[in-house]
XYZ file of C-alpha atoms in Angstrom:
720
model
C 26.156 50.087 11.427
C 26.229 51.555 14.906
C 24.786 54.942 15.701
C 28.261 56.418 16.026
C 28.878 55.692 12.365
C 26.056 57.885 11.161
C 26.822 61.307 9.773
C 23.227 62.426 10.050
C 22.036 63.925 13.320
C 19.169 62.154 15.038
C 15.796 63.336 13.830
C 13.951 65.572 16.234
C 10.659 64.252 17.582
C 7.563 65.651 15.916
C 6.062 68.658 17.652
C 3.294 67.872 20.060
C -0.189 68.608 18.905
C -1.590 71.824 20.316
C -3.893 71.463 23.254
C -7.445 70.769 22.225
C -6.594 69.286 18.806
C -7.269 65.661 17.882
C -4.749 63.063 16.685
C -4.106 62.920 12.962
C -6.640 60.948 10.939
C -5.716 57.587 9.477
C -3.781 56.406 12.520
C -5.662 53.033 12.793
C -4.834 52.276 9.156
C -1.219 53.182 9.801
C -1.116 50.872 12.825
C -2.646 48.060 10.766
C -0.054 48.634 8.052
C 2.754 48.569 10.602
C 1.413 45.317 12.064
C 0.880 43.558 8.737
C 4.315 44.505 7.433
C 6.141 43.629 10.639
C 8.413 40.651 11.073
C 6.683 39.472 14.250
C 3.360 39.142 12.396
C 4.939 37.139 9.556
C 6.728 34.848 12.024
C 3.455 34.256 13.881
C 1.757 33.269 10.622
C 4.637 30.964 9.698
C 4.393 29.308 13.113
C 0.679 28.620 12.681
C 1.281 27.256 9.164
C 4.023 24.966 10.500
C 1.722 23.642 13.237
C -1.053 23.075 10.694
C 1.375 21.266 8.400
C 2.400 18.972 11.259
C -1.274 18.175 11.896
C -1.791 17.515 8.190
C 1.163 15.119 8.231
C 0.238 13.229 11.405
C -3.503 12.982 10.714
C -4.259 11.149 7.475
C -6.088 13.485 5.147
C -9.352 12.854 3.298
C -10.039 9.457 4.889
C -13.611 8.136 5.311
C -15.312 9.530 8.402
C -15.667 6.057 9.928
C -11.884 5.737 10.060
C -11.644 8.894 12.178
C -14.490 7.759 14.440
C -12.646 4.485 15.060
C -9.408 6.348 15.745
C -10.557 9.300 17.862
C -14.045 8.401 19.048
C -17.353 10.055 18.057
C -16.932 13.303 20.041
C -13.377 14.179 18.989
C -13.919 12.942 15.438
C -16.844 15.335 15.037
C -14.929 18.215 16.645
C -11.852 17.686 14.468
C -14.122 17.503 11.443
C -15.645 20.888 12.239
C -12.133 22.329 12.502
C -11.310 20.863 9.046
C -8.351 18.929 10.440
C -9.049 16.138 7.956
C -8.599 18.547 5.037
C -6.024 20.930 6.481
C -4.467 22.121 3.234
C -7.809 23.092 1.722
C -9.394 24.412 4.940
C -10.681 27.972 4.745
C -8.610 29.061 7.741
C -5.414 27.600 6.258
C -5.983 29.392 2.948
C -6.793 32.587 4.861
C -3.544 32.366 6.838
C -1.672 31.686 3.609
C -3.267 34.768 2.056
C -2.319 36.925 5.040
C 1.252 35.625 4.824
C 1.395 36.687 1.168
C 0.022 40.112 2.100
C 2.356 40.539 5.071
C 5.471 39.503 3.155
C 4.515 41.680 0.174
C 4.039 44.721 2.435
C 7.345 43.973 4.115
C 9.077 43.891 0.727
C 7.354 47.107 -0.382
C 8.281 48.790 2.867
C 11.949 47.847 2.883
C 12.862 47.692 -0.808
C 13.289 51.488 -1.230
C 15.543 51.586 1.837
C 17.597 48.666 0.550
C 17.963 50.209 -2.912
C 19.077 53.514 -1.402
C 21.500 51.680 0.841
C 22.934 49.759 -2.136
C 23.685 53.020 -3.923
C 25.142 54.724 -0.867
C 28.787 54.335 0.181
C 28.155 56.485 3.296
C 31.217 58.527 2.532
C 29.755 61.446 4.470
C 30.581 59.939 7.864
C 32.537 62.155 10.262
C 36.161 61.202 10.746
C 35.786 61.354 14.522
C 33.067 58.688 14.387
C 35.579 56.079 13.198
C 36.976 55.865 16.691
C 33.697 54.305 17.931
C 33.968 51.166 15.760
C 35.110 47.809 17.118
C 37.513 47.246 14.224
C 39.731 50.325 13.935
C 43.364 51.248 13.331
C 45.503 54.416 13.226
C 48.865 54.865 11.549
C 51.132 57.170 9.472
C 52.336 56.869 5.903
C 55.441 58.682 4.642
C 53.770 59.443 1.282
C 51.834 62.662 0.706
C 48.042 62.464 0.854
C 47.506 62.331 -2.926
C 49.926 59.457 -3.390
C 48.490 57.671 -0.358
C 45.017 57.970 -1.893
C 46.219 56.295 -5.085
C 47.825 53.447 -3.152
C 44.684 52.931 -1.017
C 42.459 52.897 -4.111
C 44.689 50.348 -5.855
C 44.781 48.112 -2.777
C 41.001 48.171 -2.317
C 40.385 47.417 -5.981
C 42.789 44.491 -5.830
C 40.961 43.110 -2.770
C 37.554 43.359 -4.467
C 36.270 46.415 -2.657
C 34.153 49.056 -4.362
C 35.205 52.471 -3.117
C 34.272 56.124 -3.361
C 36.334 59.086 -2.127
C 35.082 62.379 -0.694
C 37.609 65.246 -0.613
C 37.227 67.586 2.326
C 39.091 70.627 3.601
C 41.094 68.680 6.195
C 41.579 65.455 4.211
C 39.954 62.712 2.149
C 37.375 60.132 3.282
C 37.485 56.850 1.334
C 34.317 54.728 1.785
C 34.278 51.183 0.466
C 31.874 48.247 0.634
C 31.885 44.536 -0.037
C 29.185 41.805 0.017
C 26.269 43.960 -1.079
C 24.560 40.787 -2.337
C 23.545 40.135 1.281
C 20.801 42.725 0.844
C 19.744 41.145 -2.459
C 19.404 37.853 -0.568
C 16.873 39.462 1.742
C 14.710 40.540 -1.206
C 15.113 37.168 -2.941
C 14.135 35.138 0.149
C 11.080 37.252 0.914
C 10.057 37.302 -2.733
C 10.382 33.505 -2.794
C 7.935 33.177 0.106
C 5.398 35.271 -1.793
C 5.817 33.255 -5.001
C 5.593 29.886 -3.260
C 2.497 30.878 -1.288
C 0.846 32.297 -4.410
C 1.657 29.073 -6.251
C 0.112 27.086 -3.417
C -3.034 29.192 -3.502
C -3.324 28.883 -7.291
C -2.844 25.105 -7.257
C -5.027 24.439 -4.217
C -8.801 24.237 -3.933
C -9.155 28.007 -4.105
C -9.784 28.144 -7.862
C -12.095 25.131 -7.754
C -14.168 26.585 -4.937
C -14.367 29.972 -6.612
C -15.436 28.337 -9.865
C -18.043 26.226 -8.104
C -19.426 29.329 -6.401
C -19.479 31.341 -9.622
C -21.141 28.572 -11.666
C -23.500 27.314 -8.973
C -21.860 23.899 -8.706
C -22.005 21.677 -5.620
C -20.148 18.653 -4.270
C -21.565 15.202 -4.929
C -22.033 13.021 -1.854
C -23.644 9.914 -3.302
C -22.333 6.815 -5.050
C -22.834 5.045 -8.340
C -21.418 5.363 -11.833
C -19.575 8.456 -13.020
C -21.837 8.690 -16.054
C -24.894 9.025 -13.790
C -23.640 12.098 -11.901
C -25.624 15.213 -12.814
C -24.112 18.325 -14.493
C -24.371 20.441 -11.329
C -21.545 18.345 -9.883
C -19.256 18.632 -12.936
C -16.657 21.244 -13.894
C -15.866 22.163 -17.480
C -12.637 21.155 -19.204
C -11.390 24.767 -19.311
C -10.989 24.916 -15.520
C -7.637 26.774 -15.093
C -6.521 24.870 -11.986
C -7.373 21.432 -10.621
C -5.810 18.268 -9.233
C -7.701 14.977 -9.153
C -7.552 11.214 -9.640
C -8.365 9.228 -12.752
C -8.714 5.419 -12.617
C -8.525 3.548 -15.923
C -8.803 -0.276 -16.206
C -6.778 -2.209 -18.763
C -8.519 -1.988 -22.116
C -10.755 0.835 -20.896
C -10.699 4.597 -21.256
C -11.755 7.530 -19.079
C -12.048 11.292 -19.432
C -13.430 12.396 -16.066
C -11.255 13.007 -13.029
C -12.511 12.963 -9.442
C -11.644 15.942 -7.246
C -11.936 15.289 -3.510
C -13.580 18.074 -1.534
C -14.219 18.330 2.227
C -17.947 17.708 1.730
C -17.855 15.255 -1.168
C -16.403 15.017 -4.651
C -16.562 17.074 -7.825
C -16.110 15.620 -11.294
C -13.644 17.369 -13.593
C -14.080 16.897 -17.317
C -10.807 16.526 -19.224
C -10.148 17.780 -22.774
C -8.983 14.296 -23.755
C -9.513 10.574 -23.174
C -6.924 8.294 -21.575
C -6.944 4.655 -22.662
C -4.836 2.144 -20.730
C -3.254 -0.248 -23.204
C -1.097 -2.158 -20.732
C -0.200 -1.926 -17.082
C 3.268 -3.106 -16.026
C 4.178 -3.971 -12.440
C 7.323 -5.601 -11.037
C 7.870 -6.715 -7.438
C 10.759 -7.021 -5.007
C 11.344 -10.298 -3.189
C 9.462 -8.776 -0.246
C 6.319 -8.445 -2.346
C 6.557 -4.650 -2.505
C 6.202 -3.166 -6.008
C 9.493 -1.809 -7.347
C 8.137 -0.552 -10.670
C 4.746 0.202 -12.051
C 4.132 1.960 -15.336
C 1.274 2.485 -17.763
C 1.295 2.395 -21.528
C -1.503 4.773 -22.492
C -3.060 6.366 -25.547
C -4.328 9.940 -25.353
C -7.133 11.032 -27.689
C -7.790 14.757 -27.955
C -11.478 15.720 -27.943
C -11.046 18.814 -30.110
C -8.825 17.443 -32.877
C -9.523 13.728 -32.572
C -5.800 12.986 -32.830
C -4.233 10.286 -30.703
C -0.713 9.691 -29.467
C 0.869 7.030 -27.291
C 2.805 7.685 -24.074
C 4.322 5.755 -21.199
C 3.705 7.071 -17.698
C 5.995 6.053 -14.845
C 6.469 7.262 -11.288
C 8.123 10.712 -11.488
C 7.896 10.569 -15.292
C 4.528 12.129 -16.192
C 2.973 12.691 -19.605
C 1.607 16.091 -20.666
C -1.262 17.095 -22.926
C -3.105 20.403 -23.309
C -1.437 21.809 -20.188
C -2.528 18.851 -18.053
C 0.097 16.652 -16.402
C -0.683 12.917 -16.075
C 1.190 11.329 -13.165
C 1.399 7.640 -12.262
C -0.080 7.627 -8.762
C -0.841 3.993 -7.887
C -2.692 0.958 -9.186
C -5.849 -0.876 -8.269
C -8.119 -3.678 -9.378
C -9.986 -2.900 -12.551
C -12.793 -5.402 -12.126
C -11.097 -8.796 -12.002
C -13.389 -11.732 -12.791
C -13.791 -14.288 -9.984
C -15.259 -17.756 -9.725
C -15.706 -18.958 -6.144
C -16.975 -22.152 -4.532
C -19.524 -21.449 -1.813
C -19.545 -24.053 0.958
C -22.520 -23.881 3.382
C -21.393 -24.338 6.986
C -24.798 -25.250 8.364
C -27.123 -28.061 7.341
C -26.383 -30.544 4.569
C -26.643 -28.222 1.565
C -24.240 -28.964 -1.275
C -21.536 -26.485 -2.347
C -22.382 -24.226 -5.300
C -20.526 -21.885 -7.669
C -20.698 -18.070 -7.723
C -19.275 -15.781 -10.405
C -18.596 -12.102 -9.864
C -16.250 -9.197 -10.466
C -14.264 -7.116 -8.011
C -16.381 -4.106 -7.225
C -19.601 -5.983 -7.977
C -22.194 -7.517 -5.672
C -24.763 -10.303 -5.556
C -27.276 -11.705 -3.061
C -27.031 -14.812 -0.901
C -30.015 -16.399 0.819
C -29.688 -17.814 4.331
C -33.213 -19.030 4.847
C -35.350 -15.994 5.545
C -32.240 -13.817 5.839
C -30.779 -12.140 2.762
C -27.085 -11.271 2.682
C -25.442 -8.953 0.180
C -22.137 -10.352 -1.104
C -19.715 -7.608 -2.187
C -16.449 -8.586 -3.890
C -13.944 -5.991 -2.718
C -10.466 -7.073 -3.838
C -8.046 -9.571 -5.376
C -4.354 -9.902 -4.509
C -2.357 -12.230 -6.725
C 0.871 -11.922 -4.712
C 0.956 -12.138 -0.906
C 4.520 -12.197 0.397
C 4.650 -12.734 4.156
C 7.372 -13.279 6.743
C 7.045 -16.909 7.820
C 10.001 -16.961 10.230
C 8.004 -16.408 13.422
C 7.843 -19.403 15.748
C 4.351 -20.469 16.734
C 3.542 -21.251 20.352
C 3.848 -24.894 21.273
C 1.670 -26.776 23.711
C -1.441 -24.747 22.858
C -4.291 -25.376 25.243
C -7.070 -26.613 22.949
C -9.679 -25.392 25.421
C -8.744 -21.796 24.558
C -10.456 -21.000 21.292
C -10.045 -17.995 19.038
C -9.898 -17.522 15.289
C -6.181 -17.880 14.929
C -4.063 -17.662 17.972
C -0.845 -18.424 16.121
C -1.488 -17.451 12.501
C -1.220 -13.754 13.373
C 2.357 -14.392 14.442
C 3.067 -15.399 10.840
C 1.071 -13.004 8.696
C 2.156 -9.418 8.212
C -1.092 -7.947 9.486
C -0.462 -9.305 12.946
C 3.273 -9.886 13.073
C 5.602 -8.041 15.395
C 8.945 -6.690 14.139
C 11.737 -9.221 14.319
C 15.178 -9.670 12.851
C 14.826 -13.069 11.174
C 12.928 -13.232 7.892
C 11.710 -16.102 5.757
C 9.731 -14.486 2.960
C 7.209 -16.677 1.197
C 4.574 -15.982 -1.417
C 1.321 -17.403 -0.052
C -0.386 -17.121 -3.421
C -3.611 -15.378 -4.442
C -6.236 -14.189 -2.004
C -9.528 -12.387 -2.426
C -11.580 -10.253 -0.079
C -15.301 -9.764 0.163
C -17.972 -8.383 2.473
C -21.206 -9.882 3.713
C -23.747 -7.188 4.501
C -27.001 -7.909 6.331
C -30.370 -6.204 5.926
C -29.425 -3.604 8.565
C -26.415 -2.527 6.527
C -23.858 -4.032 8.908
C -20.955 -5.691 7.092
C -18.069 -7.979 7.963
C -14.997 -8.224 5.793
C -13.480 -11.572 4.817
C -10.123 -12.432 3.262
C -9.528 -16.004 2.043
C -6.431 -17.532 0.473
C -6.765 -19.667 -2.641
C -4.080 -22.294 -1.963
C -3.084 -23.974 1.306
C -0.230 -22.640 3.447
C 2.093 -24.703 5.618
C 2.016 -23.576 9.259
C 3.555 -25.565 12.120
C 4.136 -28.494 9.791
C 0.470 -28.681 8.775
C -0.959 -27.482 5.445
C -4.060 -25.387 6.011
C -6.435 -23.118 4.151
C -6.680 -19.625 5.669
C -10.052 -17.888 5.964
C -9.821 -14.433 7.540
C -12.502 -12.236 9.035
C -12.674 -8.868 10.779
C -15.562 -6.777 12.039
C -14.155 -3.300 11.239
C -11.399 -1.977 8.926
C -9.458 -0.847 12.006
C -8.953 -4.465 13.123
C -6.475 -7.036 11.855
C -7.852 -10.147 10.178
C -8.429 -13.186 12.398
C -7.821 -16.420 10.517
C -9.605 -19.755 10.640
C -7.200 -22.595 9.737
C -8.826 -25.449 7.822
C -6.615 -28.555 7.513
C -5.864 -30.065 4.125
C -6.837 -33.705 3.585
C -4.759 -36.281 1.712
C -6.341 -35.117 -1.570
C -5.005 -31.586 -1.081
C -8.430 -30.044 -0.483
C -10.778 -29.196 2.377
C -13.463 -31.753 1.499
C -12.391 -34.088 4.330
C -12.832 -31.321 6.902
C -16.164 -30.261 5.394
C -17.447 -33.836 5.475
C -16.433 -34.112 9.135
C -18.249 -30.875 9.924
C -21.415 -31.987 8.162
C -21.236 -35.381 9.905
C -20.938 -33.614 13.259
C -24.290 -31.940 12.582
C -25.969 -35.335 11.967
C -27.391 -36.792 15.222
C -27.483 -40.314 13.808
C -23.806 -40.232 12.804
C -22.852 -38.811 16.203
C -24.585 -41.719 17.919
C -22.925 -44.302 15.644
C -19.487 -42.692 16.198
C -20.000 -42.741 19.990
C -20.995 -46.410 19.854
C -17.962 -47.346 17.733
C -15.643 -45.422 20.033
C -17.087 -47.159 23.092
C -16.619 -50.565 21.463
C -12.946 -49.827 20.725
C -12.138 -48.097 24.018
C -13.911 -50.476 26.433
C -11.419 -52.801 28.151
C -12.058 -56.477 27.569
C -12.025 -57.143 31.299
C -14.508 -54.333 32.066
C -17.411 -54.619 29.610
C -19.673 -52.763 32.029
C -17.837 -49.519 31.112
C -19.140 -49.667 27.520
C -22.509 -47.920 28.043
C -20.923 -45.211 30.205
C -18.204 -44.517 27.608
C -20.820 -44.387 24.857
C -22.973 -41.940 26.802
C -19.981 -39.738 27.621
C -18.766 -39.745 24.001
C -22.234 -38.887 22.718
C -22.582 -36.049 25.253
C -19.146 -34.681 24.272
C -20.013 -34.766 20.564
C -23.415 -33.178 21.221
C -21.924 -30.347 23.253
C -19.136 -29.835 20.708
C -21.687 -29.637 17.863
C -23.848 -27.107 19.779
C -26.762 -29.541 19.317
C -28.258 -29.095 22.793
C -30.808 -26.451 23.629
C -29.395 -23.491 25.583
C -31.531 -24.465 28.568
C -29.800 -27.848 28.953
C -26.406 -27.200 27.365
C -23.837 -24.443 27.358
C -24.915 -21.044 26.077
C -23.165 -17.876 25.016
C -23.857 -14.250 25.976
C -26.496 -14.008 23.229
C -28.443 -16.970 24.699
C -27.688 -19.263 21.759
C -26.255 -22.729 22.184
C -22.503 -22.609 22.632
C -20.448 -25.178 20.699
C -16.857 -26.182 20.225
C -14.285 -26.458 22.975
C -15.768 -23.531 24.991
C -18.968 -25.573 25.366
C -17.024 -28.445 26.921
C -15.146 -26.046 29.165
C -18.366 -24.399 30.340
C -19.970 -27.796 30.932
C -17.039 -28.921 33.114
C -17.134 -25.699 35.131
C -20.850 -26.159 35.738
C -20.987 -29.907 36.467
C -17.582 -30.895 37.911
C -16.112 -29.837 41.277
C -13.112 -27.561 40.947
C -10.679 -30.112 42.384
C -11.623 -32.654 39.684
C -11.795 -30.328 36.666
C -8.248 -30.831 35.423
C -8.491 -34.632 35.403
C -11.997 -34.663 33.912
C -10.920 -32.203 31.193
C -8.122 -34.490 30.049
C -10.403 -37.525 29.987
C -13.205 -35.673 28.166
C -10.829 -34.270 25.541
C -9.376 -37.726 24.913
C -12.871 -39.136 24.478
C -13.842 -36.252 22.163
C -10.776 -36.738 19.949
C -11.385 -40.475 19.679
C -15.093 -39.986 18.927
C -14.352 -37.411 16.237
C -11.895 -39.773 14.582
C -14.561 -42.488 14.468
C -16.995 -39.942 13.066
C -14.436 -38.983 10.422
C -14.055 -42.620 9.370
C -17.842 -42.977 9.083
C -18.296 -39.914 6.866
C -15.375 -40.936 4.689
C -16.876 -44.394 4.189
C -20.107 -42.763 3.024
C -18.397 -40.187 0.775
C -15.896 -42.408 -1.011
C -12.290 -43.380 -0.287
C -11.678 -44.546 3.275
C -9.486 -42.757 5.786
C -5.779 -43.540 5.367
C -4.114 -45.711 7.967
C -3.454 -43.981 11.278
C -0.104 -42.217 11.213
C 1.536 -38.877 11.781
C -0.220 -37.297 8.777
C -3.658 -38.439 9.856
C -2.943 -37.509 13.481
C -1.818 -34.023 12.444
C -4.957 -33.606 10.349
C -7.227 -34.618 13.223
C -5.411 -32.398 15.745
C -5.889 -29.354 13.539
C -9.406 -30.438 12.596
C -10.525 -30.374 16.248
C -9.232 -26.813 16.670
C -10.636 -25.718 13.323
C -14.050 -27.262 13.968
C -14.200 -25.530 17.329
C -13.249 -22.186 15.755
C -15.745 -22.655 12.925
C -18.589 -22.699 15.461
C -17.909 -18.997 15.880
C -17.301 -18.200 12.202
C -19.695 -15.271 11.641
C -21.043 -16.397 8.250
C -23.310 -19.218 7.084
C -21.125 -19.887 4.050
C -17.396 -20.159 3.351
C -16.146 -18.929 -0.033
C -13.141 -20.544 -1.697
C -11.507 -18.971 -4.759
C -11.533 -21.421 -7.692
C -10.550 -19.353 -10.735
C -9.820 -15.724 -11.522
C -8.902 -13.446 -14.394
C -6.980 -10.444 -13.121
C -7.729 -7.065 -14.663
C -5.401 -4.300 -13.509
C -6.317 -0.641 -13.286
C -3.986 2.320 -13.211
C -4.673 5.289 -10.950
C -3.409 8.555 -12.417
C -3.213 11.965 -10.848
C -4.148 14.593 -13.413
C -3.294 18.196 -12.648
C -3.406 21.571 -14.316
C -1.113 23.633 -12.107
C -0.575 27.260 -13.167
C 1.205 27.942 -9.898
C 3.844 25.296 -10.532
C 6.124 27.726 -12.384
C 5.795 30.223 -9.537
C 6.750 27.545 -7.016
C 9.804 26.523 -9.065
C 10.890 30.141 -9.451
C 10.305 30.699 -5.745
C 12.430 27.662 -4.907
C 15.305 29.046 -6.986
C 14.988 32.484 -5.396
C 14.778 30.966 -1.928
C 17.989 29.030 -2.520
C 19.749 32.154 -3.756
C 18.369 34.285 -0.944
C 19.237 31.883 1.859
C 22.725 31.369 0.456
C 23.258 35.122 0.144
C 22.036 35.886 3.661
C 23.927 33.053 5.347
C 27.194 32.969 3.443
C 27.673 36.542 2.217
C 28.555 39.184 4.799
C 28.174 42.847 4.023
C 31.251 44.840 5.097
C 31.843 48.577 4.961
C 35.258 50.156 5.281
C 36.213 53.783 5.878
C 39.713 55.200 5.534
C 40.461 58.807 6.550
C 43.570 60.293 4.957
C 44.738 63.510 6.609
C 47.932 65.395 5.532
C 50.433 66.221 8.285
C 53.078 68.991 8.492
C 56.068 66.760 7.672
C 54.646 65.828 4.230
C 53.321 62.445 5.308
C 49.744 61.240 5.771
C 47.899 60.292 8.880
C 45.632 57.264 8.328
C 42.597 56.292 10.389
C 40.514 53.290 9.289
C 37.448 51.429 10.581
C 35.336 48.475 9.449
C 31.763 47.420 10.155
C 30.183 44.022 9.378
C 26.620 42.692 9.510
C 27.781 39.541 11.340
C 30.940 39.513 13.424
C 33.095 36.404 13.148
C 36.763 35.394 13.504
C 37.070 35.788 9.736
C 36.203 39.456 10.082
C 39.009 39.992 12.586
C 41.481 38.254 10.290
C 40.324 40.191 7.238
C 40.662 43.563 8.975
C 44.047 42.658 10.413
C 45.381 41.645 6.994
C 43.920 44.733 5.381
C 45.413 47.113 7.952
C 48.829 45.452 7.647
C 48.745 45.716 3.863
C 47.760 49.368 4.031
C 49.887 50.604 6.901
C 52.801 48.218 6.259
C 55.437 48.921 8.908
C 53.838 52.140 10.023
C 52.866 52.316 13.679
C 49.207 51.372 14.215
C 46.850 51.182 17.137
């Protein structure tokens, strides 16, 4: 309401303090109270919380530190870590801001509630009649009825229109004060109260209780690894913890009763008042390979009573026991059993079998070097988009571990409209870790995949988790396996077989009319095979940046650049590649004669095998492992990942959400209006009427409402 509508004279300023006296005590506290309870302070806090929430959404929370180092670099990763940007919602500064917001909003409510309650009870009927002229919405008219009858008609009209009115009889007339939409003020209290409840619920359900309990009981975060049962009591919280939220992983057929709570500096183990046993895990997939349903059939056994009961937990359908909610969060491998065939890539060692479980480890010996083999995962379904065209006319001199496979597999594919979804079958991943602790990750498919018309086995490798897998493509022989390729690779490492293959190639390729070319062709073929096999010393052959002998197609390319003039390199490259391909085919026939069934007759299938074999052999020279693992058998064991939570603040958050909805609706869609009607008797027995209306938010609806109201009241009487 404008100042002109007030019937109370403006308050006089307080008298100045006499000269020589000090300001009243307590002024700093009063200033602090004014600041904390002000709207500008609350808005500033809300702005900071919004910015922090954006950071918490953009930056993945609670990831391993190495992931942040790879993403931001060492300097910024360390700086962001000190600012707790990787654990925003449990950071001390975020909780402090949240606490100040609760305090500020509570003080604001306490400061304004008495005024609002007084205003709700007041009709402001004491306003002066002359002040009505200052309102934007106003009207003046005359009624032929006497003042008493006019008052009755006005009261009946206001009641019919839903107005609550109160009349004040004065010497010169009667002031009727009415109001409508008082719920707008209730909306203010509801919205501010909702903010307090939601923030309190967030504080109760956050890490605040856990940290306070750890401090009170002398607990600390655990930063090591190993089995849950081996973690000491100083890193465990009792089952009566009033508030916590953690993860619980249970394999099929197993049970667990200890949840893991992630903290900024490690983890804390939370004992549960019950055991959870996973009877069966159910998962269904879409055609794209994405899971569309996963659920867990569990049995809960109470520690105190020993009673058990069954439950089914689905996404958004939790189970409850002893005040703890059990949510279906995700699923993982529960220790699947694997049998793999290990194929040595160097020397003539025979393949051997290895058995292990996902999550387990064993040791491999590479001469004097020991490698730790860690089985890290098993995926039974791998649905990939196989619609991408692969580049044609690939220059075989350019070698990498999969130039074209990344165009097919999801890890390296670019978005495109056409889709040909195909299940590539099971794959398993593992790591090879050296004595220095450095590890490479490998991902190999169990069955061959058809790419570019050629069936190949895929063996992936990457140096860091931030990279996509690079795939070595091993061609499938006529028996459906990789033995033909492995035999060719082992034969390539045999100097005697290389010499025999070069001799046989020279005999077949030497023209009958030019027998003198035979020795030269044999020498060239032998040199090409030797370079390709990286069998020359670095001093005489091609070498890489590390000083070791360089093999494969890069070795031939480096040899041509070093020995052949630039003008002749293109022609010599074509000739040398043709000789290499022919020599390798002769070598393949030799090793197949020694191993068993001979090579099938030359045709498109054999030609396709040899074309891919040359590329694959070249790539394998740079395969960063002495052994290739091929999955033979597996027994999948699923594990269900539950989120277990005891959330005392959940009810406060729900109540706050309801109040916030009511408050926002009331403040946005309910307008408070106040109406004053002054009825003054005139000498001819009629009544002079003056009316005015005020509204919290002016709108075209307000104009229409006042116009209709004045017409209904004044009827045909003249109005202004």
